[in-house]
CSV table of C-alpha atoms in Angstrom, one decimal:
chain,number,residue,atom,x,y,z
A,1,MET,CA,-21.5,6.1,9.8
A,2,THR,CA,-18.5,6.8,11.9
A,3,PRO,CA,-15.8,4.1,11.4
A,4,VAL,CA,-15.4,2.0,14.7
A,5,PHE,CA,-11.8,3.1,15.2
A,6,PHE,CA,-12.7,6.8,15.2
A,7,ASP,CA,-13.9,7.0,19.0
A,8,CYS,CA,-13.9,10.1,21.2
A,9,ALA,CA,-10.4,9.4,22.4
A,10,ARG,CA,-9.1,9.5,18.7
A,11,ALA,CA,-11.0,12.7,18.2
A,12,GLU,CA,-9.5,14.4,21.3
A,13,GLU,CA,-6.3,13.4,20.1
A,14,LEU,CA,-6.6,15.0,16.6
A,15,LEU,CA,-8.8,18.2,17.6
A,16,SER,CA,-6.1,20.6,17.6
A,17,ASP,CA,-4.7,19.2,14.2
A,18,HIS,CA,-8.4,19.5,12.9
A,19,LEU,CA,-8.7,23.3,14.1
A,20,ASP,CA,-5.3,24.0,12.6
A,21,GLY,CA,-6.6,22.5,9.2
A,22,THR,CA,-3.3,20.4,9.4
A,23,LEU,CA,-5.3,17.0,9.3
A,24,ASP,CA,-5.1,14.5,6.5
A,25,PRO,CA,-8.2,15.1,4.4
A,26,LEU,CA,-9.5,11.5,4.9
A,27,LEU,CA,-8.9,12.0,8.6
A,28,ALA,CA,-10.6,15.3,8.6
A,29,ARG,CA,-13.9,14.0,6.8
A,30,GLU,CA,-14.0,11.1,9.5
A,31,MET,CA,-13.5,13.6,12.1
A,32,GLU,CA,-16.3,15.7,10.9
A,33,ASP,CA,-18.5,12.8,10.7
A,34,HIS,CA,-17.6,12.0,14.3
A,35,LEU,CA,-18.3,15.4,15.6
A,36,ARG,CA,-21.6,15.5,13.9
A,37,SER,CA,-22.7,12.3,15.7
A,38,CYS,CA,-21.0,13.0,19.2
A,39,ALA,CA,-22.4,15.9,21.0
A,40,SER,CA,-19.8,16.0,23.9
A,41,CYS,CA,-17.1,16.0,21.3
A,42,GLY,CA,-18.7,18.7,19.4
A,43,ALA,CA,-19.1,20.7,22.5
A,44,LEU,CA,-15.5,20.0,23.4
A,45,ARG,CA,-14.3,21.3,19.7
A,46,ASP,CA,-16.3,24.3,20.4
A,47,ALA,CA,-14.7,25.2,23.7
A,48,LEU,CA,-11.3,24.3,22.1
A,49,ALA,CA,-11.8,26.8,19.6
A,50,GLU,CA,-12.8,29.3,22.0
A,51,VAL,CA,-9.6,28.8,23.9
A,52,VAL,CA,-7.4,29.1,21.0
A,53,ASP,CA,-9.3,32.2,20.1
A,54,ALA,CA,-8.7,33.6,23.9
A,55,LEU,CA,-5.2,32.7,23.7
A,56,ARG,CA,-4.5,34.2,20.4
A,57,SER,CA,-6.2,37.4,21.1
A,58,SER,CA,-4.2,38.4,24.2
A,59,PRO,CA,-3.1,42.0,23.8
A,60,ALA,CA,0.5,42.5,23.1
A,61,VAL,CA,2.0,44.1,25.9
A,62,GLU,CA,4.8,46.8,25.0
A,63,PRO,CA,8.0,47.1,27.2
A,64,SER,CA,8.8,50.5,28.4
A,65,ALA,CA,10.7,53.1,26.1
A,66,GLY,CA,14.2,52.8,26.4
A,67,LEU,CA,14.6,49.2,27.7
A,68,ALA,CA,16.6,48.2,25.0
A,69,ALA,CA,19.0,50.9,25.7
A,70,ARG,CA,19.1,50.0,29.3
A,71,VAL,CA,19.4,46.3,28.6
A,72,ALA,CA,22.4,46.7,26.4
A,73,ARG,CA,24.1,49.1,28.9
A,74,ALA,CA,23.6,46.7,31.5
A,75,ALA,CA,25.0,43.8,29.7
A,76,ILE,CA,28.1,45.5,28.8
A,77,LEU,CA,28.5,46.8,32.4
A,78,ARG,CA,27.9,43.4,33.9
A,79,ALA,CA,30.6,41.9,31.5
A,80,GLU,CA,33.0,44.5,32.4
A,81,GLN,CA,32.5,43.6,36.2
A,82,GLN,CA,32.8,40.1,35.7
A,83,ARG,CA,36.1,40.8,33.7
A,84,VAL,CA,37.6,42.9,36.6
A,85,ALA,CA,36.7,40.5,39.2
A,86,ARG,CA,38.5,37.7,37.1
A,87,LEU,CA,41.7,39.9,37.0
A,88,THR,CA,41.5,40.5,40.7
A,89,PRO,CA,43.9,38.2,42.4
A,90,ARG,CA,42.0,35.8,44.8
A,91,MET,CA,43.4,33.4,47.1
A,92,PRO,CA,42.2,29.9,46.1
A,93,ALA,CA,40.0,28.1,48.3
A,94,TRP,CA,42.4,25.3,49.2
A,95,LEU,CA,44.9,27.7,50.2
A,96,GLN,CA,42.3,29.6,52.5
A,97,ALA,CA,41.4,26.2,53.9
A,98,VAL,CA,45.0,25.3,54.6
A,99,ALA,CA,45.6,28.6,56.3
A,100,ALA,CA,42.6,28.1,58.5
A,101,GLY,CA,43.8,24.7,59.3
A,102,LEU,CA,47.3,25.8,60.1
A,103,SER,CA,45.8,28.6,62.3
A,104,VAL,CA,43.9,26.0,64.4
A,105,LEU,CA,46.8,23.7,64.8
A,106,THR,CA,49.0,26.7,65.9
A,107,THR,CA,46.6,27.8,68.6
A,108,ALA,CA,46.0,24.1,69.8
A,109,GLY,CA,49.9,23.6,69.9
A,110,ILE,CA,50.4,26.8,71.9
A,111,LEU,CA,47.7,25.7,74.4
A,112,VAL,CA,49.3,22.4,74.6
A,113,VAL,CA,52.9,23.8,75.1
A,114,HIS,CA,51.7,26.2,77.9
A,115,GLY,CA,50.3,23.5,79.9
A,116,GLY,CA,46.8,22.6,80.8
A,117,THR,CA,44.4,23.3,78.1
A,118,ALA,CA,41.7,25.3,80.1
A,119,ARG,CA,44.4,27.2,82.0
A,120,ALA,CA,46.1,28.1,78.7
A,121,ALA,CA,42.7,28.8,77.0
A,122,GLY,CA,41.8,31.1,79.8
A,123,ARG,CA,45.3,32.9,79.4
A,124,LEU,CA,44.7,33.4,75.6
A,125,VAL,CA,41.2,35.1,76.3
A,126,GLU,CA,42.9,37.0,79.0
A,127,ARG,CA,45.7,38.3,76.6
A,128,THR,CA,43.2,38.9,73.8
A,129,THR,CA,40.9,40.9,75.9
A,130,ASN,CA,44.2,42.8,77.2
A,131,ALA,CA,45.3,43.5,73.6
A,132,GLY,CA,41.8,44.7,72.6
A,133,THR,CA,41.6,47.0,75.6
A,134,TYR,CA,45.1,48.3,74.7
A,135,VAL,CA,44.2,49.0,71.2
A,136,LEU,CA,40.9,50.8,72.1
A,137,GLU,CA,43.1,53.0,74.5
A,138,LYS,CA,45.7,53.5,72.0
A,139,LYS,CA,43.4,54.0,68.9
A,140,ASP,CA,44.3,57.7,68.4
A,141,ARG,CA,47.9,57.0,68.3
A,142,LEU,CA,47.3,54.0,65.9
A,143,LEU,CA,45.3,56.1,63.6
A,144,GLU,CA,48.1,58.7,63.8
A,145,ASP,CA,50.7,56.1,62.8
A,146,PHE,CA,48.6,54.9,60.0
A,147,ARG,CA,47.9,58.6,58.7
A,148,ILE,CA,51.6,59.0,58.7
A,149,LEU,CA,52.2,55.5,56.9
A,150,ARG,CA,49.7,56.6,54.2
A,151,VAL,CA,51.7,59.9,53.6
A,152,VAL,CA,54.9,57.9,53.5
A,153,VAL,CA,53.3,55.3,51.1
A,154,GLY,CA,51.9,58.1,49.0
A,155,ALA,CA,55.2,59.8,48.6
A,156,ALA,CA,57.1,56.7,47.9
A,157,ILE,CA,54.3,55.8,45.0
A,158,GLU,CA,54.9,59.4,43.6
A,159,GLY,CA,58.7,58.8,43.6
A,160,ARG,CA,59.4,61.8,46.3
A,161,ILE,CA,62.2,60.2,48.0
A,162,ASP,CA,63.0,63.6,49.7
A,163,ARG,CA,59.5,63.6,51.2
A,164,VAL,CA,59.7,60.1,52.3
A,165,SER,CA,62.8,60.7,54.1
A,166,ASP,CA,61.3,63.8,55.9
A,167,ARG,CA,58.2,62.1,56.9
A,168,LEU,CA,60.5,59.1,58.4
A,169,GLU,CA,62.3,61.6,60.4
A,170,ASP,CA,59.3,63.1,61.7
A,171,TYR,CA,57.9,59.7,62.6
A,172,ARG,CA,61.1,58.8,64.4
A,173,ARG,CA,61.0,62.1,66.5
A,174,LEU,CA,57.1,61.3,67.3
A,175,LEU,CA,58.2,58.1,68.4
A,176,GLU,CA,60.9,59.5,70.7
A,177,ARG,CA,58.4,61.9,72.1
A,178,ARG,CA,56.0,59.2,73.0
A,179,ARG,CA,58.7,57.0,74.7
A,180,GLU,CA,59.5,60.0,77.0
A,181,THR,CA,56.3,60.8,77.9
A,182,GLU,CA,55.6,57.2,78.7
A,183,GLN,CA,58.8,56.4,80.6
A,184,PRO,CA,57.7,57.4,84.0
A,185,ARG,CA,54.6,55.1,83.9
A,186,VAL,CA,57.0,52.0,83.4
A,187,PRO,CA,57.8,50.7,86.6
A,188,SER,CA,61.7,49.9,87.0
A,189,PRO,CA,62.3,47.1,89.0
A,190,ALA,CA,63.7,47.6,92.7
A,191,PRO,CA,67.4,47.2,92.8
A,192,SER,CA,67.0,44.6,95.4
A,193,ALA,CA,64.4,42.6,93.6
A,194,PRO,CA,65.8,39.4,92.7
A,195,PRO,CA,66.2,38.6,88.8
A,196,GLU,CA,63.5,36.5,87.1
A,197,PRO,CA,65.4,34.0,85.0
A,198,SER,CA,62.6,31.8,83.6
A,199,ARG,CA,59.5,33.9,84.1
A,200,LYS,CA,57.0,33.0,81.5
A,201,PRO,CA,55.7,36.0,79.4
A,202,THR,CA,52.2,37.1,80.8
A,203,LEU,CA,50.3,40.2,80.2
A,204,SER,CA,48.8,42.0,83.4
A,205,ASN,CA,45.4,43.5,83.2
A,206,SER,CA,46.9,46.8,83.1
A,207,PRO,CA,48.3,47.8,79.8
A,208,GLY,CA,50.8,50.2,81.6
A,209,ASP,CA,53.1,47.1,82.2
A,210,GLY,CA,54.4,48.1,78.8
A,211,ARG,CA,54.7,44.6,77.3
A,212,VAL,CA,52.4,45.0,74.4
A,213,GLU,CA,53.3,48.6,74.1
A,214,ARG,CA,56.9,47.8,73.7
A,215,ASP,CA,55.9,45.1,71.0
A,216,VAL,CA,54.2,47.8,69.2
A,217,GLU,CA,57.0,50.2,69.5
A,218,ARG,CA,59.5,47.6,68.5
A,219,SER,CA,57.3,46.9,65.3
A,220,ASN,CA,57.0,50.6,64.7
A,221,ARG,CA,60.8,50.9,64.9
B,1,MET,CA,20.1,48.4,4.2
B,2,THR,CA,20.0,46.6,7.5
B,3,GLU,CA,22.8,44.4,8.7
B,4,SER,CA,22.1,40.7,9.2
B,5,ASP,CA,22.1,39.1,12.7
B,6,SER,CA,25.2,37.3,11.7
B,7,GLU,CA,27.1,40.6,10.7
B,8,LEU,CA,25.9,42.2,13.7
B,9,LEU,CA,27.1,39.2,15.9
B,10,ARG,CA,30.5,39.3,14.4
B,11,ARG,CA,30.9,43.0,15.2
B,12,CYS,CA,29.6,42.3,18.8
B,13,ARG,CA,32.4,39.7,19.1
B,14,ALA,CA,34.9,42.3,18.3
B,15,GLU,CA,33.5,44.4,21.1
B,16,ASP,CA,31.6,46.8,18.8
B,17,GLN,CA,29.1,48.3,21.4
B,18,ALA,CA,27.0,50.0,18.8
B,19,ALA,CA,26.5,46.8,17.0
B,20,TRP,CA,25.3,45.2,20.3
B,21,GLY,CA,22.9,48.0,21.0
B,22,GLU,CA,21.4,47.3,17.5
B,23,LEU,CA,21.2,43.9,18.1
B,24,VAL,CA,19.5,44.3,21.4
B,25,ALA,CA,17.1,47.2,19.9
B,26,ARG,CA,16.2,44.7,17.2
B,27,HIS,CA,15.1,41.8,19.5
B,28,THR,CA,14.1,43.2,22.9
B,29,ARG,CA,10.4,43.5,22.0
B,30,ARG,CA,10.4,39.9,21.0
B,31,VAL,CA,12.2,38.7,24.1
B,32,PHE,CA,9.9,40.9,26.3
B,33,GLY,CA,6.9,39.5,24.6
B,34,LEU,CA,8.0,36.0,25.5
B,35,VAL,CA,9.0,36.6,29.1
B,36,TYR,CA,5.7,38.5,29.8
B,37,ARG,CA,3.7,35.7,28.7
B,38,PHE,CA,5.5,33.5,31.4
B,39,VAL,CA,5.3,36.1,34.2
B,40,GLY,CA,2.6,38.2,33.5
B,41,ARG,CA,4.0,41.4,35.1
B,42,VAL,CA,5.8,44.2,33.0
B,43,ASP,CA,8.5,45.0,35.7
B,44,GLU,CA,9.3,41.2,36.1
B,45,ALA,CA,9.4,40.9,32.4
B,46,GLU,CA,11.9,43.7,31.7
B,47,ASP,CA,14.1,42.3,34.7
B,48,LEU,CA,14.0,39.0,32.8
B,49,THR,CA,14.6,40.8,29.5
B,50,GLN,CA,17.8,42.3,31.0
B,51,GLU,CA,18.9,39.0,32.3
B,52,THR,CA,18.4,37.2,29.1
B,53,PHE,CA,20.6,39.9,27.3
B,54,VAL,CA,23.3,39.7,29.9
B,55,LYS,CA,23.6,35.9,29.4
B,56,VAL,CA,23.7,36.2,25.7
B,57,TYR,CA,26.4,38.9,25.7
B,58,GLN,CA,28.4,36.7,28.0
B,59,ASN,CA,28.1,33.6,25.8
B,60,LEU,CA,28.2,35.5,22.4
B,61,ASP,CA,31.4,33.4,21.7
B,62,ARG,CA,29.6,30.1,22.3
B,63,TYR,CA,26.8,30.5,19.7
B,64,ARG,CA,27.3,28.6,16.5
B,65,ASP,CA,25.1,28.8,13.5
B,66,SER,CA,24.3,25.0,14.4
B,67,ASP,CA,22.6,26.2,17.4
B,68,GLY,CA,19.9,27.3,14.9
B,69,SER,CA,19.1,31.0,14.1
B,70,PHE,CA,20.1,33.6,16.3
B,71,PRO,CA,16.3,34.8,17.1
B,72,THR,CA,15.7,30.8,18.1
B,73,TRP,CA,18.8,30.7,20.2
B,74,LEU,CA,17.9,34.0,22.0
B,75,MET,CA,14.3,32.7,22.6
B,76,THR,CA,15.9,29.6,23.9
B,77,VAL,CA,17.9,31.5,26.5
B,78,ALA,CA,14.9,33.9,27.2
B,79,ARG,CA,12.6,30.7,27.9
B,80,ASN,CA,15.3,29.2,30.3
B,81,GLN,CA,15.6,32.4,32.1
B,82,ALA,CA,11.7,32.5,32.4
B,83,ILE,CA,11.6,28.9,33.6
B,84,ASP,CA,14.3,29.5,36.2
B,85,HIS,CA,12.3,32.6,37.3
B,86,TYR,CA,9.0,30.6,37.3
B,87,ARG,CA,10.7,27.9,39.6
B,88,ARG,CA,11.9,30.6,42.0
B,89,ARG,CA,8.5,32.2,42.1
B,90,LYS,CA,6.3,29.3,41.8
B,91,GLU,CA,4.4,29.9,45.2
B,92,GLU,CA,3.9,33.3,44.8
B,93,ARG,CA,2.7,32.8,41.0
B,94,LEU,CA,0.1,30.5,42.0
B,95,ARG,CA,-1.3,32.7,44.7
B,96,ARG,CA,-1.5,35.6,42.1
B,97,THR,CA,-4.7,35.7,40.0
B,98,GLU,CA,-4.9,39.2,39.0
B,99,GLU,CA,-5.0,40.0,35.2
B,100,PRO,CA,-2.7,41.9,33.3
B,101,GLU,CA,-3.7,45.3,31.9
B,102,GLY,CA,-5.1,45.4,28.4
B,103,MET,CA,-8.6,43.8,28.7
B,104,ASP,CA,-10.3,46.9,27.2
B,105,SER,CA,-8.5,46.3,24.1
B,106,LEU,CA,-9.8,42.8,23.6
B,107,SER,CA,-13.4,44.1,23.1
B,108,SER,CA,-14.5,44.2,19.6
B,109,PRO,CA,-16.8,47.2,18.6
B,110,ASP,CA,-19.0,44.7,16.7
B,111,GLU,CA,-20.0,42.9,20.1
B,112,GLY,CA,-22.8,43.8,22.1
B,113,PRO,CA,-22.2,44.6,25.7
B,114,GLN,CA,-23.3,40.9,26.9
B,115,ARG,CA,-21.4,39.2,24.2
B,116,ARG,CA,-18.3,41.3,25.1
B,117,LEU,CA,-18.6,40.6,28.8
B,118,GLU,CA,-18.9,36.9,28.0
B,119,ARG,CA,-15.7,36.9,25.8
B,120,GLU,CA,-13.8,39.0,28.4
B,121,GLU,CA,-14.8,36.5,31.0
B,122,ARG,CA,-13.5,33.6,28.8
B,123,ILE,CA,-10.3,35.1,28.1
B,124,GLN,CA,-9.7,35.7,31.7
B,125,LEU,CA,-10.4,32.3,32.4
B,126,VAL,CA,-8.3,30.9,30.0
B,127,ARG,CA,-5.4,33.0,30.9
B,128,ARG,CA,-5.7,32.0,34.8
B,129,GLY,CA,-6.1,28.4,33.5
B,130,LEU,CA,-3.0,28.7,31.4
B,131,ARG,CA,-1.0,30.0,34.5
B,132,THR,CA,-1.7,26.9,36.5
B,133,LEU,CA,-1.1,24.3,33.7
B,134,PRO,CA,1.7,22.1,34.3
B,135,VAL,CA,5.1,23.9,32.7
B,136,ASP,CA,5.4,21.2,29.9
B,137,LEU,CA,1.8,22.0,28.6
B,138,ARG,CA,2.2,25.6,29.3
B,139,GLU,CA,5.4,26.4,27.3
B,140,PRO,CA,4.3,25.3,24.0
B,141,LEU,CA,1.0,27.1,24.4
B,142,ILE,CA,2.9,30.2,25.2
B,143,LEU,CA,5.3,30.0,22.4
B,144,CYS,CA,2.9,29.0,19.8
B,145,ASP,CA,-0.7,30.3,20.6
B,146,LEU,CA,0.3,33.4,22.4
B,147,GLN,CA,3.6,34.3,20.6
B,148,GLY,CA,2.6,32.9,17.2
B,149,LEU,CA,6.0,31.1,16.7
B,150,PRO,CA,5.8,28.0,14.3
B,151,TYR,CA,5.8,24.6,15.9
B,152,GLU,CA,9.3,23.7,14.4
B,153,GLU,CA,10.7,26.8,16.1
B,154,ALA,CA,9.1,25.9,19.5
B,155,ALA,CA,10.6,22.4,19.1
B,156,THR,CA,14.0,23.9,18.8
B,157,ILE,CA,13.4,26.2,21.7
B,158,LEU,CA,12.2,23.6,23.8
B,159,GLN,CA,14.5,20.8,22.5
B,160,VAL,CA,11.7,18.3,22.1
B,161,PRO,CA,10.6,16.6,18.9
B,162,LEU,CA,8.0,18.3,16.8
B,163,GLY,CA,5.2,15.7,17.6
B,164,THR,CA,5.9,16.2,21.2
B,165,VAL,CA,5.2,19.9,20.9
B,166,LYS,CA,2.0,19.3,18.9
B,167,SER,CA,0.6,16.6,21.4
B,168,ARG,CA,1.7,19.0,24.2
B,169,ILE,CA,-0.3,21.8,22.5
B,170,ASN,CA,-3.4,19.8,22.0
B,171,ARG,CA,-3.3,18.5,25.6
B,172,GLY,CA,-2.9,21.8,27.0
B,173,ARG,CA,-5.7,23.2,24.9
B,174,LEU,CA,-7.9,20.4,25.9
B,175,GLU,CA,-7.5,21.0,29.5
B,176,LEU,CA,-8.1,24.5,29.3
B,177,ALA,CA,-11.3,23.7,27.1
B,178,LYS,CA,-12.6,21.1,29.6
B,179,ARG,CA,-12.2,23.7,32.5
B,180,LEU,CA,-14.1,26.1,30.4
B,181,MET,CA,-16.8,23.7,30.0
B,182,ARG,CA,-16.9,22.9,33.7
B,183,ARG,CA,-17.0,26.5,34.6
B,184,ARG,CA,-19.9,27.1,32.2
B,185,ALA,CA,-21.7,24.2,33.6
B,186,GLU,CA,-21.2,25.6,37.2
B,187,LEU,CA,-22.6,29.0,36.2
B,188,GLU,CA,-25.7,27.4,34.7
B,189,GLU,CA,-26.2,25.3,37.6
B,190,SER,CA,-26.0,28.2,40.1
B,191,ALA,CA,-28.3,30.4,37.7
B,192,ARG,CA,-31.0,27.8,38.1
């Protein structure tokens, strides 16, 4: 007769150990007795054996040929990429935040200094638009400048000082030619016009008023 | 004579790529086998295998003998990768019910067609059931019953006591067995 303490719950608890053959011999005998006398636990033991058989008979799936070589290469490549990324200087996040904050404060300061906030904001938008229009109109010239700059920098890196001097001379001549072609388009003030001692700097809608253009040229020089 | 894992690891740390290639070749099949049991798809298992070795390569310096044998440590990394993947794809995985390839290979030539069909259906049911088990019950079954690892190694990989592994294996098997019994009862009921 099955001892009282060996009930169905206890049998369930020990079923796997029983199947694996790791149960203490005394317990194993009690388990056998219980399974003989309890149909539901017997059925559960059979189902459990089928489950273990199904799990263990799962076919082994092979990886595709060459996976090991691909994996080994990928790991080395990824490590290299990370090493390069670590060596590349990167602006720290706090510095970026400080720069962004300063930028906002400066913009706000400019708006306040130049009078009413809404009016100043309008002017800022207008100026930005004008500058954008100017850049679009002069993009060919800017590209030309950029190409010359690239040649100059390349020559400097190669240590060919003579070529650098030649290119700078070429660039100076180019700027002069540009100035000459644009001179007639800059309106000269009428002789009788009164001077404008404290005129605030503004940009008109026309890029031909020469202010931005002169700034660019000044920076070019 | 083949070099031990320890020797290969020493060479890997000295950035010997040939040693790394050999170490990967030695353990790829094992890692693939484990992660495949988790994901059930060859392409995903290969991706996870790659991610596992990428991680291992990045952490070669951190591995110590006290972490257990290298294969055990490797399987721990693979298991963690598989679990992360599982969490990311949980919803999709629950919807997917198709069986992986290889069912034909389960048939025994000694079985009659009826028995073979029943066995294949049972295997399919058990595998589907395995995928829907809670992860804490599923993991030890995958490691021990599917991959054939000793319980002790599963305990190290899962970082739980040996008794917990045994208990979870029993609970997982019981859950699958009860589902199998319920399914049979339903089929018998519908056949009447």
